[in-house]
Short mmCIF file of C-alpha atoms in Angstrom, two decimals:
data_model
loop_
_atom_site.label_atom_id
_atom_site.label_comp_id
_atom_site.label_asym_id
_atom_site.label_seq_id
_atom_site.Cartn_x
_atom_site.Cartn_y
_atom_site.Cartn_z
CA MET A 1 -16.27 14.74 0.23
CA GLN A 2 -17.56 18.02 -1.04
CA TYR A 3 -20.34 16.64 -3.05
CA LYS A 4 -22.62 13.86 -1.77
CA ASP A 5 -23.98 13.19 -5.19
CA ILE A 6 -20.61 12.02 -6.73
CA LYS A 7 -21.02 8.55 -7.99
CA ILE A 8 -18.44 5.99 -7.05
CA GLN A 9 -17.37 4.48 -10.46
CA ASN A 10 -14.26 2.43 -9.61
CA ARG A 11 -12.08 1.47 -6.85
CA LEU A 12 -10.13 4.71 -6.63
CA ASP A 13 -13.45 6.59 -6.18
CA ALA A 14 -14.19 4.09 -3.37
CA TRP A 15 -11.03 4.69 -1.60
CA LEU A 16 -11.38 8.44 -1.83
CA ALA A 17 -14.86 8.32 -0.61
CA PHE A 18 -13.83 5.76 2.14
CA LEU A 19 -11.21 7.93 3.50
CA GLY A 20 -13.00 11.33 3.07
CA SER A 21 -16.55 10.56 4.03
CA ASP A 22 -18.37 9.77 7.29
CA ASP A 23 -21.78 9.71 5.64
CA PRO A 24 -23.35 6.27 6.55
CA GLU A 25 -25.09 6.02 2.96
CA ILE A 26 -21.86 6.46 1.21
CA ILE A 27 -20.14 3.90 3.51
CA ILE A 28 -22.73 1.57 2.86
CA ASP A 29 -22.68 2.05 -0.92
CA ILE A 30 -18.86 1.47 -0.86
CA ILE A 31 -19.25 -1.89 1.40
CA GLU A 32 -21.91 -3.15 -0.85
CA ARG A 33 -19.81 -2.63 -3.96
CA TYR A 34 -16.48 -3.48 -2.40
CA PRO A 35 -17.03 -5.95 0.54
CA ASP A 36 -13.31 -6.03 1.44
CA PHE A 37 -13.88 -2.49 2.74
CA LYS A 38 -16.20 -3.62 5.49
CA GLU A 39 -13.34 -5.00 7.62
CA MET A 40 -11.40 -1.92 7.45
CA TYR A 41 -14.39 0.04 8.24
CA GLN A 42 -15.14 -2.25 11.30
CA GLN A 43 -11.62 -1.59 12.47
CA VAL A 44 -11.92 2.15 12.15
CA TYR A 45 -15.32 2.10 13.91
CA ASP A 46 -14.17 0.00 16.73
CA ILE A 47 -11.20 2.46 17.17
CA CYS A 48 -13.57 5.50 17.30
CA ARG A 49 -15.74 3.76 19.80
CA ASN A 50 -12.95 3.14 22.20
CA ILE A 51 -11.39 6.55 22.69
CA GLU A 52 -9.03 5.33 25.32
CA GLU A 53 -7.36 3.28 22.62
CA VAL A 54 -7.31 5.98 20.24
CA MET A 55 -5.56 8.19 22.90
CA GLY A 56 -3.14 5.44 23.68
CA MET A 57 -2.44 5.21 19.86
CA PHE A 58 -1.60 8.99 19.88
CA SER A 59 0.38 8.95 22.86
CA LYS A 60 2.43 5.98 21.33
CA GLU A 61 3.02 8.10 18.11
CA LEU A 62 4.00 11.24 20.09
CA LEU A 63 6.44 9.18 22.13
CA GLU A 64 7.81 7.85 18.83
CA MET A 65 7.94 11.45 17.32
CA ASP A 66 9.84 12.68 20.55
CA ARG A 67 12.46 9.89 20.20
CA ASN A 68 12.73 10.61 16.48
CA THR A 69 13.10 14.23 17.13
CA VAL A 70 15.72 13.54 19.92
CA GLU A 71 17.68 11.38 17.53
CA LEU A 72 17.52 13.84 14.81
CA MET A 73 18.89 16.52 17.15
CA ILE A 74 21.62 14.10 18.34
CA ASP A 75 22.60 13.57 14.65
CA GLU A 76 22.55 17.27 13.79
CA MET A 77 24.68 17.92 16.90
CA GLN A 78 27.07 15.26 16.03
CA ASP A 79 27.46 16.60 12.45
CA GLU A 80 27.95 20.22 14.01
CA ILE A 81 30.63 18.76 16.42
CA LYS A 82 32.32 17.00 13.51
CA GLN A 83 32.50 19.95 11.43
CA GLN A 84 33.84 22.09 14.43
CA LYS A 85 36.47 19.49 15.05
CA GLU A 86 37.60 19.81 11.28
CA THR A 87 37.59 23.68 11.56
CA ILE A 88 39.54 23.31 14.94
CA GLN A 89 42.05 20.93 13.32
CA GLU A 90 42.52 23.34 10.20
CA LYS A 91 43.14 26.31 12.56
CA ASP A 92 45.61 24.15 14.57
CA GLU A 93 47.45 23.35 11.44
CA ALA A 94 47.51 26.97 10.38
CA LEU A 95 48.66 27.91 13.88
CA GLN A 96 51.43 25.26 13.71
CA GLN A 97 52.59 26.68 10.44
CA ASN A 98 52.74 30.22 11.90
CA LYS A 99 54.73 28.90 14.91
CA GLU A 100 57.19 27.40 12.36
CA VAL A 101 57.43 30.58 10.30
CA ILE A 102 57.89 32.62 13.68
CA GLN A 103 60.70 30.17 14.79
CA GLN A 104 62.37 30.65 11.44
CA LYS A 105 62.13 34.42 11.62
CA ASP A 106 63.50 34.22 15.28
CA SER A 107 66.47 32.08 13.91
CA GLU A 108 67.08 34.58 11.15
CA LEU A 109 66.85 37.50 13.62
CA GLN A 110 69.25 35.85 16.03
CA GLU A 111 71.75 35.21 13.03
CA MET A 112 71.41 38.88 11.97
CA GLN A 113 71.77 40.18 15.46
CA GLN A 114 74.85 37.99 15.85
CA LYS A 115 76.37 39.46 12.38
CA ILE A 116 75.52 42.91 13.65
CA LYS A 117 77.31 42.30 16.84
CA GLU A 118 80.25 40.95 15.08
CA LEU A 119 80.36 43.78 12.54
CA GLN A 120 80.06 46.25 15.58
CA GLU A 121 83.12 44.57 17.29
CA GLU A 122 85.03 44.63 14.03
CA LEU A 123 84.13 48.34 13.65
CA GLU A 124 85.36 49.10 17.23
CA ARG A 125 88.59 47.24 16.55
CA THR A 126 89.21 49.13 13.45
CA LYS A 127 88.43 52.40 15.18
CA GLY A 128 90.98 51.35 18.04
CA LEU A 129 93.75 50.65 15.46
CA LYS A 130 93.53 54.10 13.93
#
């Protein structure tokens, strides 16, 4: 809290003061007006007194964050792999179509070569007859 002289007029003000102040006078004022804050303050106070417990709490949170980060990375990698598989499949399909076109063109080329050969043979026969 930036100003110590702010008056707590309602429960919202009490929450803001409770979460933002470590001034004992303000905390006492809150607890006197709203007794249910006493249990919460006691829990916070106990945790602060037991630094080992606080560090254990942070260690557990960091471990959970690490797990979540790993899961997120795995999910992202799986999405990327899926996208790459789709891209590969599309390229494979395009490649297959190109192969079919090439095979068709090869067949046409062979037919044309056969026709050319036949025409050359016919041309040679006609030259031989003259």
